[in-house]
Amino acid sequence: MAGSPDSPRHKHKVTVVGSGNWGTTVAKLVAENTRAHSDTFEEDVQMWVYEENVTIPPDSPHYDAAVGDQPQKLTSVINTHHENVKYLPKIALPSNVVANPSLLDAVKDSSILIFNLPHEFIGNVCKQIKGHILPSARGISCIKGVTVTEDKVELISEYIGESLGIYCGALSGANIANEIANELWCETTIAYNTPPCDRRGENGTNGNGANGDHHHRDARGQISKTQLTPVPLDYPPVDHAELYKLFDRPYFTVSMVSDVVGVSLAGALKNIVALACGFIEGHGWNMTAKTAVMRRGMLETIQFCQDFFPETIQEMTFWESAGWSDMIVSCTSARNWRYSKMAAERGVSLHEVERTELNGQKLQGISTTKEVMSFLKARGVQDKYPLFKAVEGIVDGTFEVKDIPVLFRQ
Amino acid sequence: MAGSPDSPRHKHKVTVVGSGNWGTTVAKLVAENTRAHSDTFEEDVQMWVYEENVTIPPDSPHYDAAVGDQPQKLTSVINTHHENVKYLPKIALPSNVVANPSLLDAVKDSSILIFNLPHEFIGNVCKQIKGHILPSARGISCIKGVTVTEDKVELISEYIGESLGIYCGALSGANIANEIANELWCETTIAYNTPPCDRRGENGTNGNGANGDHHHRDARGQISKTQLTPVPLDYPPVDHAELYKLFDRPYFTVSMVSDVVGVSLAGALKNIVALACGFIEGHGWNMTAKTAVMRRGMLETIQFCQDFFPETIQEMTFWESAGWSDMIVSCTSARNWRYSKMAAERGVSLHEVERTELNGQKLQGISTTKEVMSFLKARGVQDKYPLFKAVEGIVDGTFEVKDIPVLFRQ
């Protein structure tokens, strides 16, 4: 019965593309699951590491007097000591996380690719691996954010999928890498709209048959340009049940949904709201005012999704961890919030705070605000989004924080 | 044109029944609005005060050497000094808040009654004023909570309405009385489903005419036993626009909805969730875990409403201040949360905390949990509400806080 779903000849090989704080954390939890479900997954999880030299300090348990303070390769330290001493120190990794300095070797023959690296590197990585991956591979993007220009909104997962000719979903939630690495319980949301060609029939055939139409609807419900190669029948399926097995841990509860647009946009637009909340608190208002701003921000987020992606958006998505929970955490402890609060407390502009506190580094919330507002203005609908508009006004110095409550009047 | 809505002969007389911290705060803001909209409302707002003696301390600006520390009547202090020195000290009240020690005199001829007193007094108050109010009066209950028994769920606003033979809506939100008294901005939600007999036609007639059927649908969408007396045409209407005028202030943003059930149940069930959040944090989990519990609690709240009140519930209600915002504030700073956190931190039962910290006083969250669970068990559906059930189990010592994440597994 080779080729039937009961006894696939292959297991899924999993690669994590990226090895920062969050990438290494995801590699850890995924590797725990490939070991627990070794009928479905190859145990070893490849983790692509951008190679660099590290020095082990003498007070580290990994210090070796024979090596001393000589620089060592990060990949070899990870593979020897099972710890990413640079980006996730003091967390023991399972020995089946295999650090690989070669991007092409790391993704070779992998049927599940997990993308987890900074936004700005994704274009180059896709360019490099294009044509060097399994055509039937499937992706999950752990990268939050979307790319918004005057012309369009592009989800990271869509960008990856279209660049590589594969289908790619998204993982997002109220997640703090170090907490998860320390196995402090939280939840996440995985959005994955299993392509029709991967939906297996009762007799173990793919949904639209071997000769079927392998076009599929993209995240917006449009027919995608990408012609998909189905996941072969001699592999286990890649669907909600399998992805749940790959990501869910006792300390990391996964909720599966199909609404990739809603999950991705909630993860991006919350940055605008986090700026607004920081302004509100820095001005001297309390939690009750902050919840008012958060909820208005969420209503504008839902409206944005409904206005521009009416075919696929599901309102219940916003009650997921990627929606409400991530909004609350981002507006309570994250970077955009912290620096906008500081700006309002000091009565200076956010640009001033970028200069004095961030060495000129840019806050993501500001660029998200600018991009989203340019998209809305190009369509002449910016007035339907008074909170987003006010955040841009505060950043530009044309609107005052004290006037935020006025936006809420009927 | 007497009797046309353009020139009503009467203005609304407004009474606040209750004068605690929250009651006095509402009297203050309503009195500011009756003054601002003196075409619609009589300026003076009656506030019923349960009379008691107070002593003004020598360091108070209201201290009168001639009176010394002799006890004075609270109503006379309020009417002389325009401050509720006992329940809302240091807040100047508008002079048109009139404290009245006589309940019957305070409600006499009032066309709008605002109920704002502790839950446990409402039965007795309704009994006393029944038959002594205008039959066409309309009510707003600012009292959170519902009465749940094995047999039924009764909203406070329904109880008031049916006791008095009037229609009564509800005000609820993420509101902290002292902040609002100090004019720190926040939002609230008013749920009011304008009865058909009060909906005015274009020609100034009531919705179902002078001889129409004055039965109406109650909060559940059922035909109410109460036969309503319409708001007479020589009064301004009592509808969303007028209630907005009466309650909305620059520091207190009102959002009007029609879903009285959703608003009331969200305000009650959040107490169960606040206990769960306290347990979670007391056990050592962080914000990300708390948001998971809050959102699960909100999903069970929505499910409760949809299971038992499918006719009237509107899912968008839960995005209102009375929904999401109140949930967040209650799970971050309120009493139920604080003491359940303490119990989990100390590894003792909540009953133990009631004994040692609250002098045996009961936490509202515990009785809400017990009542809701007895209602669910009577219908055999308690397993559909795993979080609510777990909270009861923790209170009873049959479930452990550390096992909460297990509830979230698929």
Coordinates of N, CA, C and O in Angstrom, one line a residue, chain A residues 174-176 179 184-187 244 248-250 253 255-256 280 284-289 291-296 298-299 302 315-316 318-321 324-325 327-329 332 404-405 408-410, chain B residues 174-176 179 184-187 244 248-250 253 255-256 280 284-289 291-296 298-299 302 315-316 318-321 324-325 327-329 332 404-405 408-410:
Chain A
A174 N 0.3 36.1 20.6 CA 0.9 36.9 21.7 C 2.1 36.0 22.3 O 1.9 35.3 23.2
N175 N 3.2 36.1 21.6 CA 4.3 35.2 21.9 C 5.6 36.0 22.2 O 5.9 36.9 21.5
I176 N 6.2 35.7 23.3 CA 7.5 36.3 23.6 C 8.5 35.2 23.7 O 8.4 34.2 24.5
E179 N 10.1 33.7 26.8 CA 9.2 32.9 27.7 C 8.9 31.5 27.2 O 8.9 30.6 27.9
L184 N 7.4 28.7 29.5 CA 6.2 29.3 30.2 C 5.1 29.3 29.2 O 5.2 29.8 28.1
W185 N 4.0 28.8 29.6 CA 2.8 28.5 28.7 C 2.3 29.8 28.1 O 2.1 30.8 28.7
C186 N 2.0 29.7 26.8 CA 1.2 30.7 26.1 C 0.5 30.0 24.9 O 0.6 28.8 24.7
E187 N -0.2 30.8 24.1 CA -0.9 30.3 22.9 C -0.4 31.0 21.7 O 0.2 32.0 21.7
Y244 N -0.6 21.1 13.5 CA -0.9 21.1 14.9 C 0.1 20.2 15.6 O 0.8 20.6 16.6
D248 N 2.3 22.3 18.2 CA 1.7 22.4 19.6 C 2.5 21.7 20.6 O 3.0 20.5 20.4
R249 N 2.8 22.3 21.7 CA 3.5 21.8 22.8 C 2.7 22.0 24.1 O 1.8 22.9 24.1
P250 N 3.0 21.3 25.2 CA 2.2 21.6 26.4 C 2.3 23.0 26.9 O 1.4 23.5 27.5
T253 N 0.3 26.4 23.1 CA -1.0 25.9 22.6 C -1.3 26.5 21.2 O -1.3 27.7 21.1
S255 N -3.7 27.1 17.9 CA -5.0 27.2 17.4 C -4.9 27.3 15.9 O -4.2 28.2 15.4
M256 N -5.6 26.5 15.1 CA -5.5 26.5 13.7 C -6.7 27.2 13.1 O -7.8 27.0 13.4
I280 N -1.2 57.6 24.7 CA -2.3 57.8 25.7 C -1.8 57.7 27.1 O -2.0 58.5 28.0
G284 N -0.8 60.5 30.4 CA -1.3 60.5 31.8 C -2.7 59.8 32.0 O -3.2 59.7 33.1
W285 N -3.2 59.3 30.9 CA -4.4 58.5 31.1 C -4.1 57.1 31.6 O -2.9 56.6 31.5
N286 N -5.1 56.4 32.0 CA -4.9 55.1 32.6 C -5.4 53.9 31.7 O -5.7 54.1 30.6
M287 N -5.4 52.8 32.3 CA -5.8 51.5 31.7 C -7.2 51.6 31.0 O -7.4 51.1 29.9
T288 N -8.2 52.3 31.6 CA -9.5 52.4 31.0 C -9.4 53.1 29.7 O -10.1 52.7 28.7
A289 N -8.6 54.2 29.6 CA -8.5 54.9 28.4 C -7.7 54.0 27.4 O -8.0 54.0 26.2
T291 N -7.7 50.8 27.1 CA -8.6 49.8 26.5 C -9.5 50.4 25.4 O -9.8 49.7 24.4
A292 N -9.9 51.6 25.6 CA -10.7 52.3 24.6 C -10.0 52.4 23.3 O -10.5 52.2 22.2
V293 N -8.7 52.8 23.4 CA -7.9 53.0 22.2 C -7.6 51.6 21.6 O -7.6 51.5 20.3
M294 N -7.3 50.6 22.4 CA -7.0 49.3 21.8 C -8.2 48.8 21.1 O -8.1 48.2 20.0
R295 N -9.4 49.0 21.7 CA -10.6 48.4 21.0 C -10.9 49.2 19.8 O -11.3 48.6 18.7
R296 N -10.7 50.5 19.8 CA -11.0 51.3 18.6 C -10.0 50.8 17.5 O -10.3 50.7 16.3
M298 N -8.7 47.9 17.2 CA -9.1 46.6 16.7 C -10.3 46.8 15.7 O -10.3 46.1 14.7
L299 N -11.2 47.7 16.0 CA -12.3 47.9 15.1 C -11.8 48.4 13.8 O -12.3 48.0 12.7
I302 N -10.3 45.5 11.9 CA -11.3 44.6 11.3 C -11.9 45.3 10.1 O -12.1 44.6 9.1
E315 N -14.5 37.1 10.9 CA -14.5 38.0 12.1 C -13.9 37.3 13.3 O -13.3 38.0 14.2
M316 N -14.2 36.0 13.4 CA -13.7 35.3 14.6 C -12.2 35.3 14.7 O -11.6 35.0 15.8
F318 N -10.2 37.6 14.8 CA -9.7 38.7 15.7 C -9.8 38.3 17.2 O -9.3 39.0 18.0
W319 N -10.6 37.3 17.5 CA -10.6 36.7 18.8 C -9.5 35.7 19.1 O -9.4 35.2 20.2
E320 N -8.7 35.4 18.1 CA -7.6 34.5 18.2 C -6.4 35.2 19.0 O -6.4 36.4 19.1
S321 N -5.4 34.3 19.3 CA -4.2 34.9 19.9 C -3.6 35.9 19.0 O -3.1 36.9 19.5
W324 N -6.7 39.5 19.3 CA -6.9 40.2 20.6 C -5.7 40.1 21.5 O -5.2 41.1 22.1
S325 N -5.2 38.9 21.7 CA -4.1 38.7 22.7 C -2.8 39.5 22.3 O -2.2 40.1 23.1
M327 N -2.6 42.0 20.4 CA -2.9 43.4 20.5 C -2.6 43.9 22.0 O -2.0 44.9 22.2
I328 N -3.2 43.1 22.9 CA -3.0 43.5 24.3 C -1.5 43.5 24.7 O -1.0 44.5 25.3
V329 N -0.8 42.4 24.4 CA 0.6 42.3 24.8 C 1.4 43.4 24.1 O 2.2 44.1 24.7
T332 N 1.1 46.8 25.8 CA 1.4 46.8 27.2 C 2.9 46.6 27.5 O 3.4 47.1 28.5
I404 N -7.1 62.9 21.3 CA -7.5 61.6 20.9 C -9.0 61.3 21.3 O -9.8 60.8 20.5
P405 N -9.4 61.7 22.5 CA -10.8 61.4 22.8 C -11.8 62.1 21.9 O -12.9 61.5 21.7
F408 N -13.5 60.0 19.3 CA -14.4 59.0 19.7 C -15.8 59.6 19.8 O -16.8 58.8 20.1
R409 N -16.0 60.9 19.5 CA -17.3 61.5 19.6 C -18.1 61.1 18.4 O -17.6 60.9 17.3
Q410 N -19.4 61.0 18.6 CA -20.3 60.6 17.5 C -20.4 61.7 16.5 O -20.5 62.9 16.9
Chain B
A174 N -15.7 49.6 30.8 CA -14.4 49.6 31.6 C -14.3 50.9 32.3 O -13.7 51.9 31.8
N175 N -15.0 51.0 33.4 CA -15.2 52.3 34.1 C -14.7 52.2 35.5 O -15.1 51.3 36.2
I176 N -13.9 53.2 35.9 CA -13.5 53.3 37.3 C -14.0 54.6 37.8 O -13.6 55.7 37.3
E179 N -11.8 57.6 38.6 CA -11.1 58.2 37.4 C -12.1 59.1 36.7 O -11.8 60.2 36.2
L184 N -10.9 61.9 34.0 CA -9.9 61.2 33.2 C -10.7 60.4 32.2 O -11.6 59.6 32.5
W185 N -10.4 60.6 30.9 CA -11.2 60.0 29.8 C -11.3 58.5 29.8 O -10.3 57.8 30.0
C186 N -12.5 58.0 29.6 CA -12.7 56.6 29.2 C -14.0 56.5 28.4 O -14.6 57.5 28.1
E187 N -14.4 55.2 28.1 CA -15.5 54.9 27.3 C -16.5 54.1 28.1 O -16.2 53.4 29.1
Y244 N -27.7 59.3 24.6 CA -26.4 59.8 24.3 C -26.2 61.2 24.9 O -25.2 61.5 25.5
D248 N -23.2 61.2 27.5 CA -21.9 61.4 26.9 C -21.2 62.7 27.4 O -21.9 63.8 27.4
R249 N -20.0 62.6 27.8 CA -19.2 63.8 28.2 C -17.9 63.8 27.5 O -17.4 62.7 27.0
P250 N -17.2 64.9 27.4 CA -15.9 64.9 26.7 C -14.9 63.9 27.4 O -14.1 63.3 26.7
T253 N -17.0 58.8 27.0 CA -17.5 58.6 25.6 C -18.5 57.4 25.7 O -18.2 56.3 26.1
S255 N -21.1 54.8 23.8 CA -21.4 54.0 22.6 C -22.8 53.4 22.9 O -22.9 52.7 23.9
M256 N -23.7 53.6 22.0 CA -25.1 53.0 22.2 C -25.2 51.7 21.4 O -24.9 51.7 20.2
I280 N -3.8 32.3 37.3 CA -2.7 32.2 36.3 C -1.5 33.0 36.7 O -0.3 32.5 36.7
G284 N 2.5 32.2 38.5 CA 3.8 32.5 37.9 C 3.9 32.7 36.4 O 4.9 33.0 35.8
W285 N 2.7 32.6 35.8 CA 2.7 32.8 34.3 C 2.6 34.3 34.1 O 2.3 35.1 35.0
N286 N 2.9 34.7 32.9 CA 3.0 36.2 32.5 C 1.8 36.6 31.7 O 0.8 35.9 31.5
M287 N 1.9 37.8 31.2 CA 0.9 38.5 30.4 C 0.4 37.6 29.2 O -0.8 37.6 28.8
T288 N 1.3 36.9 28.5 CA 0.9 36.2 27.4 C 0.0 35.0 27.8 O -1.0 34.7 27.0
A289 N 0.2 34.4 28.9 CA -0.7 33.4 29.4 C -2.0 34.0 29.8 O -3.1 33.5 29.6
T291 N -3.5 36.6 28.6 CA -4.3 37.0 27.5 C -5.0 35.7 26.9 O -6.1 35.8 26.4
A292 N -4.3 34.6 27.0 CA -4.9 33.3 26.5 C -6.1 33.0 27.3 O -7.2 32.6 26.8
V293 N -6.0 33.2 28.6 CA -7.2 32.9 29.5 C -8.3 33.9 29.3 O -9.5 33.5 29.3
M294 N -7.9 35.2 29.2 CA -9.0 36.2 28.9 C -9.7 35.9 27.7 O -10.9 36.0 27.6
R295 N -9.0 35.5 26.6 CA -9.7 35.3 25.3 C -10.5 34.1 25.4 O -11.6 34.0 24.9
R296 N -10.0 33.0 26.1 CA -10.9 31.8 26.2 C -12.1 32.1 27.0 O -13.2 31.7 26.7
M298 N -13.6 35.0 27.2 CA -14.5 35.8 26.3 C -15.2 34.8 25.3 O -16.4 35.0 25.1
L299 N -14.5 33.8 24.8 CA -15.2 32.9 23.9 C -16.2 32.1 24.6 O -17.3 31.9 24.0
I302 N -19.2 34.5 25.0 CA -20.0 34.6 23.7 C -20.8 33.4 23.5 O -22.0 33.4 23.1
E315 N -22.8 39.6 18.0 CA -21.4 39.3 18.3 C -20.6 40.6 18.5 O -19.6 40.6 19.3
M316 N -20.9 41.6 17.8 CA -20.1 42.9 17.8 C -20.2 43.5 19.2 O -19.3 44.3 19.6
F318 N -19.4 42.3 21.9 CA -18.3 41.9 22.8 C -17.0 42.7 22.4 O -16.1 42.7 23.2
W319 N -17.1 43.4 21.3 CA -16.0 44.4 21.0 C -16.3 45.7 21.7 O -15.5 46.7 21.5
E320 N -17.4 45.9 22.3 CA -17.7 47.2 23.0 C -16.9 47.3 24.3 O -16.3 46.4 24.8
S321 N -16.9 48.5 24.9 CA -16.3 48.7 26.2 C -16.8 47.8 27.2 O -16.1 47.2 28.0
W324 N -14.9 43.7 25.6 CA -13.4 43.4 25.7 C -12.7 44.4 26.7 O -11.9 43.9 27.5
S325 N -13.1 45.6 26.7 CA -12.4 46.6 27.6 C -12.6 46.3 29.0 O -11.7 46.2 29.9
M327 N -13.4 43.4 30.3 CA -12.7 42.2 30.6 C -11.3 42.5 30.9 O -10.7 41.9 31.9
I328 N -10.6 43.3 30.1 CA -9.2 43.5 30.3 C -9.0 44.2 31.7 O -8.1 43.8 32.4
V329 N -9.7 45.3 31.9 CA -9.5 46.0 33.2 C -9.8 45.1 34.4 O -9.1 45.1 35.4
T332 N -7.1 42.9 35.3 CA -5.8 43.5 35.5 C -5.7 44.3 36.8 O -4.6 44.4 37.3
I404 N -4.4 24.4 34.1 CA -5.2 25.2 33.2 C -4.8 25.0 31.7 O -5.7 24.9 30.9
P405 N -3.5 25.0 31.4 CA -3.2 24.9 30.0 C -3.7 23.6 29.4 O -4.0 23.6 28.2
F408 N -6.7 23.8 27.2 CA -6.6 24.4 25.9 C -6.2 23.4 24.8 O -6.1 23.8 23.6
R409 N -5.9 22.2 25.2 CA -5.5 21.2 24.2 C -6.7 20.8 23.4 O -7.8 20.7 23.8
Q410 N -6.4 20.5 22.1 CA -7.4 20.0 21.2 C -7.9 18.7 21.5 O -7.2 17.8 21.9

